[in-house]
Short mmCIF file of C-alpha atoms in Angstrom, two decimals:
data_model
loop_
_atom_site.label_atom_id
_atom_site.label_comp_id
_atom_site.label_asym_id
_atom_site.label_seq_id
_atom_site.Cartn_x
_atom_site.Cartn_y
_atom_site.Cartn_z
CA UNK B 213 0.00 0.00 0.00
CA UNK B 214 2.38 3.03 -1.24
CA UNK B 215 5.57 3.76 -0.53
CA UNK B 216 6.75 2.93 3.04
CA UNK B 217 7.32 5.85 5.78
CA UNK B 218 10.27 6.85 6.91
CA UNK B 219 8.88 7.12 10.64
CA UNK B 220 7.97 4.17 11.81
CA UNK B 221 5.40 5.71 14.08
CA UNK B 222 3.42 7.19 10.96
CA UNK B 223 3.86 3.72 9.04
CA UNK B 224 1.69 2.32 12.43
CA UNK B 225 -1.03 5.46 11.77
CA UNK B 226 -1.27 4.38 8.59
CA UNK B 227 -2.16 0.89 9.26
CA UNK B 228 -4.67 2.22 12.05
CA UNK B 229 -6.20 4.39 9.69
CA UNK B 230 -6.82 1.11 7.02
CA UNK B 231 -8.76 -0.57 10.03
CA UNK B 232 -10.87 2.03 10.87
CA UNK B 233 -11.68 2.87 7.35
CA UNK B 234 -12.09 -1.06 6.91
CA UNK B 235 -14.71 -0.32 10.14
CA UNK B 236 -16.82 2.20 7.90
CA UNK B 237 -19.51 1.19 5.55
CA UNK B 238 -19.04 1.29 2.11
CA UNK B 239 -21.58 3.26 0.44
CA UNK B 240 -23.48 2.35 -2.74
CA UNK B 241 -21.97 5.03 -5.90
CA UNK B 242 -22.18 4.00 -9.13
CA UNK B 243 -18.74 3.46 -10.92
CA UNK B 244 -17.70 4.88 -14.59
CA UNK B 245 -14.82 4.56 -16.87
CA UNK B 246 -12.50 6.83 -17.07
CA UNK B 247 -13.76 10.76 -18.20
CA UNK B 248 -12.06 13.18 -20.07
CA UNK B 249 -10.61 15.97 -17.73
CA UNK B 250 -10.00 13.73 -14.67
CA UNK B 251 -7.00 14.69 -12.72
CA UNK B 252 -3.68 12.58 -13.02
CA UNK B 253 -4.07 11.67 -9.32
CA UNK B 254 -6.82 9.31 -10.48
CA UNK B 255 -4.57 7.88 -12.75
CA UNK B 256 -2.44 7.15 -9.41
CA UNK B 257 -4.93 5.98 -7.90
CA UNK B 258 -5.56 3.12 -10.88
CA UNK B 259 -1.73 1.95 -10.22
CA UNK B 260 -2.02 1.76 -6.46
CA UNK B 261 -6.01 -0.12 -6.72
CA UNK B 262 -4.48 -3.57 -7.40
CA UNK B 263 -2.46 -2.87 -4.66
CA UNK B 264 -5.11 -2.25 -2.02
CA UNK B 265 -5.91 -4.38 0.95
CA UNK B 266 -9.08 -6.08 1.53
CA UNK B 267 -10.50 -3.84 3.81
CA UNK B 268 -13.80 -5.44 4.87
CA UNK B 269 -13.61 -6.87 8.25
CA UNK B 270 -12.70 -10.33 9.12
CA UNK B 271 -14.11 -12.08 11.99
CA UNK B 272 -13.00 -15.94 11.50
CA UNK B 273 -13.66 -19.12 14.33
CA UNK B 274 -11.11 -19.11 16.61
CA UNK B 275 -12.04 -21.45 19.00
CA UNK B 276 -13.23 -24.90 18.68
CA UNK B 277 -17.48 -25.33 18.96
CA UNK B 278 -18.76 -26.67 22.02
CA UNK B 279 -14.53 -27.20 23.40
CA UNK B 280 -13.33 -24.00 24.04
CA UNK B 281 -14.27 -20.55 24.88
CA UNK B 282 -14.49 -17.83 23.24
CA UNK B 283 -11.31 -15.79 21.83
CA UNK B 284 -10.77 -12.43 21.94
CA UNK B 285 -9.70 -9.93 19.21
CA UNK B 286 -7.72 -6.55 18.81
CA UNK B 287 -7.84 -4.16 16.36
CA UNK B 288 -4.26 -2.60 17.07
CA UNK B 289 -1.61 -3.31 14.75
CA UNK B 290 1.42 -5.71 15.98
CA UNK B 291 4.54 -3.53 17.15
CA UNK B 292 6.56 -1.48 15.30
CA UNK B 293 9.37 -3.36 15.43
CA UNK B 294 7.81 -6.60 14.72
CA UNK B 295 6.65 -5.04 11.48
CA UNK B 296 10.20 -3.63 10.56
CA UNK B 297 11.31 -6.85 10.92
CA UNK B 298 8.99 -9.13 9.17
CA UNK B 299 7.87 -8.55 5.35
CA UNK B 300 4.82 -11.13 5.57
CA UNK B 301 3.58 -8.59 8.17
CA UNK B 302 3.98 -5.23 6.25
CA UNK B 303 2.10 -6.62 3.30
CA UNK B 304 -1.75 -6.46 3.08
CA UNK B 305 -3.77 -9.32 4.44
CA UNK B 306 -5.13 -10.75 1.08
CA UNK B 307 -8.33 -13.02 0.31
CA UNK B 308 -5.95 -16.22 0.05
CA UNK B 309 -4.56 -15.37 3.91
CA UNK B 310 -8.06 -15.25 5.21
CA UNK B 311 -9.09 -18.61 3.36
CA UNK B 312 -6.09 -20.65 4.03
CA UNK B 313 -5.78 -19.68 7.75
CA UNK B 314 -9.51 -20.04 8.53
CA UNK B 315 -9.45 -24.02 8.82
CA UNK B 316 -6.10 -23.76 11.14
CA UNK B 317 -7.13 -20.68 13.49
CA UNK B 318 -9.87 -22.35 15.36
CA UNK B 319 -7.14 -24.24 17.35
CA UNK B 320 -6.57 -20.93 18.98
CA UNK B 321 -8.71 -21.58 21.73
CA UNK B 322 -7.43 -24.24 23.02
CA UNK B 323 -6.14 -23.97 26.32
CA UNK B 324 -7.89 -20.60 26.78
CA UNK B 325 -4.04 -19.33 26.86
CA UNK B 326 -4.27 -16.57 24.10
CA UNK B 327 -6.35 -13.59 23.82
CA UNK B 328 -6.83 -10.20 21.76
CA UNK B 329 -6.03 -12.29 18.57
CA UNK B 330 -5.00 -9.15 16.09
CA UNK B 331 -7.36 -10.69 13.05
CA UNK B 332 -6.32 -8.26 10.41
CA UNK B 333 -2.36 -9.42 10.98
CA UNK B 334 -3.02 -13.05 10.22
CA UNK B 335 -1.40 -14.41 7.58
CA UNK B 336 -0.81 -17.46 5.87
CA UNK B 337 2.63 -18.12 5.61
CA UNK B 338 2.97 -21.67 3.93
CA UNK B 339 0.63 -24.98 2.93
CA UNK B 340 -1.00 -25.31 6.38
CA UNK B 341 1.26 -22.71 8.58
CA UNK B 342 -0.75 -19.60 9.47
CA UNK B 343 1.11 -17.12 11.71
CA UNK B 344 -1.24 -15.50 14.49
CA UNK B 345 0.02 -12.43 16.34
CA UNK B 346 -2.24 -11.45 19.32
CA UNK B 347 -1.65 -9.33 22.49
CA UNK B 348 -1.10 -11.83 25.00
CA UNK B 349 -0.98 -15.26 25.82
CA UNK B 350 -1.15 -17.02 29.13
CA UNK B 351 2.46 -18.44 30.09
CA UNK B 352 1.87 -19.93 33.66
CA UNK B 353 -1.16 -20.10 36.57
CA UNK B 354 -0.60 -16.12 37.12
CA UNK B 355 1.78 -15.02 34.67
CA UNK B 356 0.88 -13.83 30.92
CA UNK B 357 3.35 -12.49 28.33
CA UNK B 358 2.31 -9.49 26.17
CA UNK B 359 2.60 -9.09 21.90
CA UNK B 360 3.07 -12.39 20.77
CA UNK B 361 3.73 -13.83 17.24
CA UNK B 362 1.85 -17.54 17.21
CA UNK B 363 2.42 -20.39 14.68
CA UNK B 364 -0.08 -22.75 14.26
CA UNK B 365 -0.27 -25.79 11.81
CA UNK B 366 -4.08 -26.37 12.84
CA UNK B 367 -2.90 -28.72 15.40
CA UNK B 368 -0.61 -26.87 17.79
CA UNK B 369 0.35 -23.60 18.44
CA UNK B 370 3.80 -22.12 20.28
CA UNK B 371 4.44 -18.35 20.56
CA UNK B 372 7.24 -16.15 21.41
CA UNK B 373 7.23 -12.69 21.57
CA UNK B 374 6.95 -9.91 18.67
CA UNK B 375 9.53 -7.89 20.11
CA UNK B 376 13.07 -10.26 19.53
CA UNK B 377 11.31 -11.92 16.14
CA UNK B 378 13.84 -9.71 14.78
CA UNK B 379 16.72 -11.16 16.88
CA UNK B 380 15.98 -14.49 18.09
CA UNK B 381 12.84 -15.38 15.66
CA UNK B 382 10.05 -17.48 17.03
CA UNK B 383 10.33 -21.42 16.96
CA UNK B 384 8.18 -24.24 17.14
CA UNK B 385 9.75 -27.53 18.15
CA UNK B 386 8.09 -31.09 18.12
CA UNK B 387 8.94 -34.82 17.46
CA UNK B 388 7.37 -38.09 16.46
CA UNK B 389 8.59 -41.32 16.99
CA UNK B 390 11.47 -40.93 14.07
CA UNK B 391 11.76 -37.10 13.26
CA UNK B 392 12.18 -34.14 14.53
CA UNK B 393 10.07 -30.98 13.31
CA UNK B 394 10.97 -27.63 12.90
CA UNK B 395 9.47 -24.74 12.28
CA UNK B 396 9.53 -20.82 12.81
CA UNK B 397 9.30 -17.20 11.69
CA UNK B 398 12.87 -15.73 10.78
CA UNK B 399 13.44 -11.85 9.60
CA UNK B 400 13.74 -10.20 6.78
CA UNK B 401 16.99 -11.27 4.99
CA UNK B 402 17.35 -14.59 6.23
CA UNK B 403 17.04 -16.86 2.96
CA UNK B 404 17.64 -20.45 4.30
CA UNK B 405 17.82 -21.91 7.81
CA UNK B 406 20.44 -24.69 8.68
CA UNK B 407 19.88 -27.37 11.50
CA UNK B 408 22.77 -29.17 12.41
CA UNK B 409 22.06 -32.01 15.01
CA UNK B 410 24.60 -33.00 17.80
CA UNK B 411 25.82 -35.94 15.81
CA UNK B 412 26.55 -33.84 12.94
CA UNK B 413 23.25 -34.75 10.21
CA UNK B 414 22.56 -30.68 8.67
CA UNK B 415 18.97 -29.91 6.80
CA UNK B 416 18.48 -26.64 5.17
CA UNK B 417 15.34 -25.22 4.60
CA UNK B 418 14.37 -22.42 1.84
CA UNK B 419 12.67 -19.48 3.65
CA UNK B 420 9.48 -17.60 2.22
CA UNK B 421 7.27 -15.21 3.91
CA UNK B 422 9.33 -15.18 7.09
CA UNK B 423 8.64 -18.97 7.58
CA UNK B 424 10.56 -21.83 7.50
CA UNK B 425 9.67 -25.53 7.89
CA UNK B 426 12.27 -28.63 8.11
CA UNK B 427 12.28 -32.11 9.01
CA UNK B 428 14.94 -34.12 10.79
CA UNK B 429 15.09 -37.85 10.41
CA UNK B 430 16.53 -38.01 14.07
CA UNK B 431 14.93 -37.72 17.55
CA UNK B 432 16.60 -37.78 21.42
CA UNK B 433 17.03 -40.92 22.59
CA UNK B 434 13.69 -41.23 24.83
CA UNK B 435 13.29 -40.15 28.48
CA UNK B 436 12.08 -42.86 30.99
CA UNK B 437 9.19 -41.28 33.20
CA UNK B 438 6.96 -43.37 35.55
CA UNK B 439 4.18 -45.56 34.28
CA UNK B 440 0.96 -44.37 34.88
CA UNK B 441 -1.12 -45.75 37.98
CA UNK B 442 -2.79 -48.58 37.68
CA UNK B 443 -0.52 -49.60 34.55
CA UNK B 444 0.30 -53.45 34.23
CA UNK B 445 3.89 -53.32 33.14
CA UNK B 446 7.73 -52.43 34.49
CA UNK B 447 7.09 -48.72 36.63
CA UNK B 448 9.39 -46.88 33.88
CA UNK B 449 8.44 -45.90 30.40
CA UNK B 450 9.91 -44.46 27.80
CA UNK B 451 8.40 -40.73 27.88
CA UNK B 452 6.87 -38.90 24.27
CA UNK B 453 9.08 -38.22 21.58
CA UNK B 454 11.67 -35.81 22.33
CA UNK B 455 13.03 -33.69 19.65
CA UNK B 456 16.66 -34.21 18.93
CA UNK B 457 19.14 -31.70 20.35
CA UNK B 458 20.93 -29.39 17.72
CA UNK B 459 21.66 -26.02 16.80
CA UNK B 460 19.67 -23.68 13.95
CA UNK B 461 21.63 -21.38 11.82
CA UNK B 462 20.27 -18.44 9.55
CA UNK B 463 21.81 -17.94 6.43
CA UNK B 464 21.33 -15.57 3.46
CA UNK B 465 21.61 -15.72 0.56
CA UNK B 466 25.04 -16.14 -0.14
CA UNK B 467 25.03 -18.41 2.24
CA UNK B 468 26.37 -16.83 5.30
CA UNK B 469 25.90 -16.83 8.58
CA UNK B 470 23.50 -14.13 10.05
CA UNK B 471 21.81 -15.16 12.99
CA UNK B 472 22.72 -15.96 15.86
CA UNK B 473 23.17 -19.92 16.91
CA UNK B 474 20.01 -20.99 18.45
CA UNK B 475 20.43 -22.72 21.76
CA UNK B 476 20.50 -26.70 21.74
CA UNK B 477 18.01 -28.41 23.89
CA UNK K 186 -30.17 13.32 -18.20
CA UNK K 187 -28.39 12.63 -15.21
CA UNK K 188 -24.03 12.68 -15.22
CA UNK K 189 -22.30 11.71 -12.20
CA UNK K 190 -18.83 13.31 -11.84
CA UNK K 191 -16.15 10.99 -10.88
CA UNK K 192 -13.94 12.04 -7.65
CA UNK K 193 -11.42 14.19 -9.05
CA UNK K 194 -9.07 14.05 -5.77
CA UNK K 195 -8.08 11.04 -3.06
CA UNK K 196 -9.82 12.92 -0.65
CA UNK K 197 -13.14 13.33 -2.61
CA UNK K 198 -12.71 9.68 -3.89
CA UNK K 199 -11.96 8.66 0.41
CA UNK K 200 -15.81 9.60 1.07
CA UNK K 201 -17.31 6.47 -0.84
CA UNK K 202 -14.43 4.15 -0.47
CA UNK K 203 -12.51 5.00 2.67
CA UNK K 204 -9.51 2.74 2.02
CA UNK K 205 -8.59 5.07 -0.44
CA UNK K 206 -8.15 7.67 2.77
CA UNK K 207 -4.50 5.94 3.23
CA UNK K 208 -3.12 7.19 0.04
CA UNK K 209 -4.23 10.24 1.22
CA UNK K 210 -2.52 10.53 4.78
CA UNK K 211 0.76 8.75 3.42
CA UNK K 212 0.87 11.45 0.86
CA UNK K 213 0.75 14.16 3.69
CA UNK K 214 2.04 12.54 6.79
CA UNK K 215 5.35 13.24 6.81
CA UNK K 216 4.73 16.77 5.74
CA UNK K 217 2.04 17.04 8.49
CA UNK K 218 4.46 16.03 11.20
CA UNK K 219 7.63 17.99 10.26
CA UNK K 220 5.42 21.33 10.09
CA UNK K 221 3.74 20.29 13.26
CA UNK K 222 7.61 19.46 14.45
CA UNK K 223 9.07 22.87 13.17
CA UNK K 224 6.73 24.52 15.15
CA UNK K 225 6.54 23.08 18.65
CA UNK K 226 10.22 21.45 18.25
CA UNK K 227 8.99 18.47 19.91
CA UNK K 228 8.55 15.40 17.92
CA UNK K 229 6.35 13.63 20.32
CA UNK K 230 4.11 16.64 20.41
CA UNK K 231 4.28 16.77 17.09
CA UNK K 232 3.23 13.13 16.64
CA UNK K 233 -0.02 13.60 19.30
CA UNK K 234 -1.43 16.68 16.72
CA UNK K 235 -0.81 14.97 13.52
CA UNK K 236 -2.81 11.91 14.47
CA UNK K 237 -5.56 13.79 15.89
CA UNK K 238 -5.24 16.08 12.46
CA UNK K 239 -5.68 13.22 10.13
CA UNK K 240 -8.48 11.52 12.70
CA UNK K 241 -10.02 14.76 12.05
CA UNK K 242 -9.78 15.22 8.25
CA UNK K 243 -11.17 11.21 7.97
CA UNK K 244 -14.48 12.39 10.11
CA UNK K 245 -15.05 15.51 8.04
CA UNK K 246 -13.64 14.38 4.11
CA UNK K 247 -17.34 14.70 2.86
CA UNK K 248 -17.16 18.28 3.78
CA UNK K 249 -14.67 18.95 1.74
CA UNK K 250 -15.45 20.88 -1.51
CA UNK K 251 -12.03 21.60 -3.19
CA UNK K 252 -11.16 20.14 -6.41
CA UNK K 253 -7.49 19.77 -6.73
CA UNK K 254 -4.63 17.77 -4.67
CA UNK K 255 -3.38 21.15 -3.53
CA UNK K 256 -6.29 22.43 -2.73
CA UNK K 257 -7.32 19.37 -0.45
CA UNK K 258 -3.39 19.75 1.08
CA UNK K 259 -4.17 23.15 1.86
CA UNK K 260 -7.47 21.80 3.50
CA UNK K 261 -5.68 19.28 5.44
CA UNK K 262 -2.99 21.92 6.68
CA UNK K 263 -5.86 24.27 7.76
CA UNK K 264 -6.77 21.32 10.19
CA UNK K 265 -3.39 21.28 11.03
CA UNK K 266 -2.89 24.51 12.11
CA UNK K 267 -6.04 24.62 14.08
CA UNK K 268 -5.05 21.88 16.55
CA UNK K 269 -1.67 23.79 16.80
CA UNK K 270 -3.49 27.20 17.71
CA UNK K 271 -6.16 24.83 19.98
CA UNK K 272 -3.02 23.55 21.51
CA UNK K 273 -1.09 26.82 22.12
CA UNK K 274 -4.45 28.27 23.66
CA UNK K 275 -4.90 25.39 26.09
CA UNK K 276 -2.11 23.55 26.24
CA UNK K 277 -4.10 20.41 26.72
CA UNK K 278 -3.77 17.49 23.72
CA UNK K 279 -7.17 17.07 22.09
CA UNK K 280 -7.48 13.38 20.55
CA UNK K 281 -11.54 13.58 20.81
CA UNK K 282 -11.40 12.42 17.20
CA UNK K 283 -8.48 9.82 17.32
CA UNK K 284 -10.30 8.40 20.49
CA UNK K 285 -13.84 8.25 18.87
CA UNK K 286 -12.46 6.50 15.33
CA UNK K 287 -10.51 3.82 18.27
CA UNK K 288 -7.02 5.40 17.41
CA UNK K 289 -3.93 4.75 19.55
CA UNK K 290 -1.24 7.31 19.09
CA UNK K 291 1.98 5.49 18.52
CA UNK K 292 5.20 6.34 20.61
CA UNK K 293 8.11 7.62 18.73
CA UNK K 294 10.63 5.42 19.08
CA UNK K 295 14.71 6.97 19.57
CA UNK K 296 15.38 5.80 15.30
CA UNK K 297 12.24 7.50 14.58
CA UNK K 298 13.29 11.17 17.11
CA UNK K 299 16.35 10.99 14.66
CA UNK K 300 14.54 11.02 11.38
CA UNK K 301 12.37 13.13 12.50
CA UNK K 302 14.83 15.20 14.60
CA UNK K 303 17.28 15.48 11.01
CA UNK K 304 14.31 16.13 8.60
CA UNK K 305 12.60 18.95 10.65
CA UNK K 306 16.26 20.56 11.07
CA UNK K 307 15.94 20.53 14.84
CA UNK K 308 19.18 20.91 16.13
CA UNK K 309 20.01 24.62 14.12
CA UNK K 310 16.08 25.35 15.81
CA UNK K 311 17.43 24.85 18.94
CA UNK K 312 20.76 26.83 18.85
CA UNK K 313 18.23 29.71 17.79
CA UNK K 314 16.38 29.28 20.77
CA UNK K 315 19.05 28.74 23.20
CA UNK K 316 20.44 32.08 21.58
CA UNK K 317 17.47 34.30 22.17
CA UNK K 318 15.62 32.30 25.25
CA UNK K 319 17.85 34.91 27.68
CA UNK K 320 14.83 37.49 26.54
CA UNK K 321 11.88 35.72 27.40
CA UNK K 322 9.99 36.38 30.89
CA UNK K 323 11.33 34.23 33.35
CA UNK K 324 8.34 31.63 33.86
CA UNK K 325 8.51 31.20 30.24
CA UNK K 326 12.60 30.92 29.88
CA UNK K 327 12.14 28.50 33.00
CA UNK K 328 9.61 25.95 31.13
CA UNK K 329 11.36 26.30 27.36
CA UNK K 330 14.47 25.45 28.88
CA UNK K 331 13.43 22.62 30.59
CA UNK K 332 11.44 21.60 27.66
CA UNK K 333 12.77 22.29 23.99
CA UNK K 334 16.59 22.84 25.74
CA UNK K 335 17.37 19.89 28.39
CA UNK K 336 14.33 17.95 26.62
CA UNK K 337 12.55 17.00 29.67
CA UNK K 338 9.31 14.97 29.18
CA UNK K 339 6.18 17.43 30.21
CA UNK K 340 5.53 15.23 33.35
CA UNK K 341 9.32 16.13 34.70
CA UNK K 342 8.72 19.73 33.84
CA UNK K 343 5.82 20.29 35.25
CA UNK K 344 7.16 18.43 38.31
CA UNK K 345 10.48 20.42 38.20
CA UNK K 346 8.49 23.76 37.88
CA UNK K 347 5.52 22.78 40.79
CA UNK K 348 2.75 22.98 38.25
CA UNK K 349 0.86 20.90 36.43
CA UNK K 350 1.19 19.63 33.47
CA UNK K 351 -1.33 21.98 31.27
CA UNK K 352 0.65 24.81 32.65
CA UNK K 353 3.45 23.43 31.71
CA UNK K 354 2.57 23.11 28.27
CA UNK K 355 1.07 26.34 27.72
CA UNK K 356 4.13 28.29 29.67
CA UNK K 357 6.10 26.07 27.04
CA UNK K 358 4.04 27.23 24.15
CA UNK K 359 3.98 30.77 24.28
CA UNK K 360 7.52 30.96 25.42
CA UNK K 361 8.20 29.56 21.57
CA UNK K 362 5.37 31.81 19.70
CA UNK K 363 7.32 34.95 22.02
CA UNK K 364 10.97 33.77 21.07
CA UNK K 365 9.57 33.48 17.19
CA UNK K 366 8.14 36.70 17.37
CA UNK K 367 11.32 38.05 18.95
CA UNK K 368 13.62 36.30 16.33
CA UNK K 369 11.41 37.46 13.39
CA UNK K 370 11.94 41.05 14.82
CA UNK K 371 15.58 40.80 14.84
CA UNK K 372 16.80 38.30 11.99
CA UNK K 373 13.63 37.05 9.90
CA UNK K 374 15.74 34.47 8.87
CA UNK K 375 14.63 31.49 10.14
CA UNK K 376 12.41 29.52 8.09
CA UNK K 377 9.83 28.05 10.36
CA UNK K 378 8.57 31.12 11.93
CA UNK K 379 7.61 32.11 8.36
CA UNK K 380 4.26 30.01 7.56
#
């Protein structure tokens, strides 16, 4: 939408003034071609139409019927410095966003962790990835942590916070019984993502819209936790999958090194 | 036979589709603030009137009648200057409009002080003030040089000074329209006291 501002603070003005023109109702006019004697800025206005943003609201399920509670939303933009840093988030939330990300937000409920779900910052940001920023999410019995970024695959969702996506990205970590999964929002200029487990196996992943996904064909050795009562068997189990300890690199696209080594587990 | 006349501006155009409103502000934003900026030398200040100036030009775009891009710049500058004179005469921030359209005003961060700081040409501003300040009446030197010269947020000056913070804003205020009168009188050759 135009040319980017060179204040930051004006660039989040602008997006507040989308929403609350988004908020207005359109009213009926009828719509001619072009006339003779209309002023160039017209013509400006032609180049930047395709460029507009959806601007009708968006109120999609977050919450699963009849499991969770209701979700709430916010109509603030995600920080500055989120924004800066991420390119999926500058862009306008298009038609394919809201349609791809509808099926996978209702998960969002779940746990009645997160609230003030920021609607018109949803995007989708691969074949079922959508990224959900919202203003906070419950961390522990009294504790909550405020502007999050939230990846959600329609299953699960982790969050980190908005502010160090720039820095330290946001990363969602799980295993099965013979991989490890990977996946997370990186910042602008990061062009691949490199995991490279303790015993040495490396997978790159491409990176588009901020979002990378990879697979490892390794997982930890499993953790023995006690059976469950009642359980007919030894009193020590081997625990769920645990995702294989390692380190993630950012590179771009030369293939260098930008970010910082991501702590093993 | 009835013609319809296709919106000849963004502004006009902003009335039946309001998304079109955004090409409007980010061709004038900037320009907005750095006036606004150039005239109170205080960026956040600055900030606070040019979002309640654009919250105010969005409510009232259908009243606009002009039919040229300048003439709906001039429109928006008229707005402008009006919260500047509103603010100068109370020294109170008015964001009636931001609040009712569910506007938060931003906070500048230190990057963004900079750019705005370097565009507005701050810093020669405030060796002009710093040279001429020595004339003003003391309650007004007092509050300027707390303000514009050690840039002390309005809550610290109005704490340093025992008054409160509209006070403090207004002593502020007129200190600058006296020092521009003062340096119009004896140089004229600053640029921002000109409008």
């Amino acid at each position: 939408m135009g040319e980017r501002l060179s204040v930051d603070a004006l660039e989040d003005l602008a997006t507040q003034f989308r929403l609350a023109a988004a908020r207005e109702p359109r009213s009926r006019q009828w719509r001619f071609g072009p006339h003779r004697g209309v002023v160039v800025s017209l013509a400006a206005l032609a180049i930047a139409a395709p460029a507009l943003a959806i601007t009708r609201p968006w109120n999609p399920v977050l919450s699963r019927t009849g499991i969770d509670g209701p979700v709430s939303t916010d109509p603030s933009p995600v920080i500055s410095s989120a924004r800066k840093a991420l390119g999926v988030l500058r862009r306008p939330q298009t038609t394919e966003d809201r349609q791809r990300t509808a099926p996978l937000v209702k998960v969002i409920g779940a746990g009645n962790q997160v609230a003030g779900v920021q609607t018109e910052f949803i995007r989708s940001v691969a074949d079922r990835w959508a990224l959900v920023p919202a203003k906070s999410v419950t961390t522990g019995p009294s504790s909550t942590a405020s502007d999050q970024l939230c990846l959600t695959d329609g299953t699960s969702i982790a969050c980190g916070p908005a502010s160090s996506v720039g820095t330290t990205g946001i990363t969602a970590l799980s295993a099965t019984t013979t991989e490890t999964r990977y996946a997370g929002l990186v910042p602008d200029g990061v062009a691949r993502v490199r995991f490279t487990t303790k015993t040495g196996a490396r997978e790159t992943a491409e990176v588009a819209s901020n979002f990378f996904s990879l697979n490892v064909s390794e997982v930890a050795p499993p953790r023995m936790i006690d059976a469950p009562p009642g359980f007919e068997g030894p009193s020590r189990i081997p625990g769920p999958p645990t995702p294989v300890a390692g380190t993630l690199q950012w590179l771009d696209r030369n293939g260098r090194v930008i970010g910082p080594q991501q702590p093993s587990r | 036979m009835f013609r319809h006349r296709a919106p000849n501006t963004i502004l006009r155009r902003s009335v039946t589709d309001p998304a079109a409103f955004e090409i409007f502000y980010r061709t004038h934003a900037e320009s907005v603030l750095l006036f606004l900026t150039g005239r109170t030398l205080d960026p956040h200040l600055a900030l606070d009137l040019t979002s309640e100036t654009f919250a105010k030009a969005f409510a009232a775009r259908r009243r606009f009648r002009g039919s040229t891009e300048h003439e709906a710049g001039a429109w928006l500058f008229r707005i402008a200057r009006n919260e500047l004179f509103q603010y100068a005469r109370s020294g109170k921030i008015e964001r009636k409009v931001t609040q009712r359209l569910g506007l938060s005003v931003p906070t500048l961060s230190d990057d963004d002080v900079e750019v705005v700081d370097r565009l507005a040409s701050l810093a020669p501003l405030r060796d002009a003030v710093r040279a001429h300040f020595g004339d003003l009446p003391h309650a007004q030197r007092e509050a300027v040089d707390l303000r514009v010269i050690q840039e002390m947020s309005y809550p610290d000056v109005a704490s340093q000074l025992g008054v409160t913070e509209a006070t403090a804003r207004a002593r502020v205020s007129r200190g600058l329209r006296e020092l521009r009168e003062r340096m119009t009188t004896r140089s004229g050759e600053l640029s921002w006291v000109n409008d």
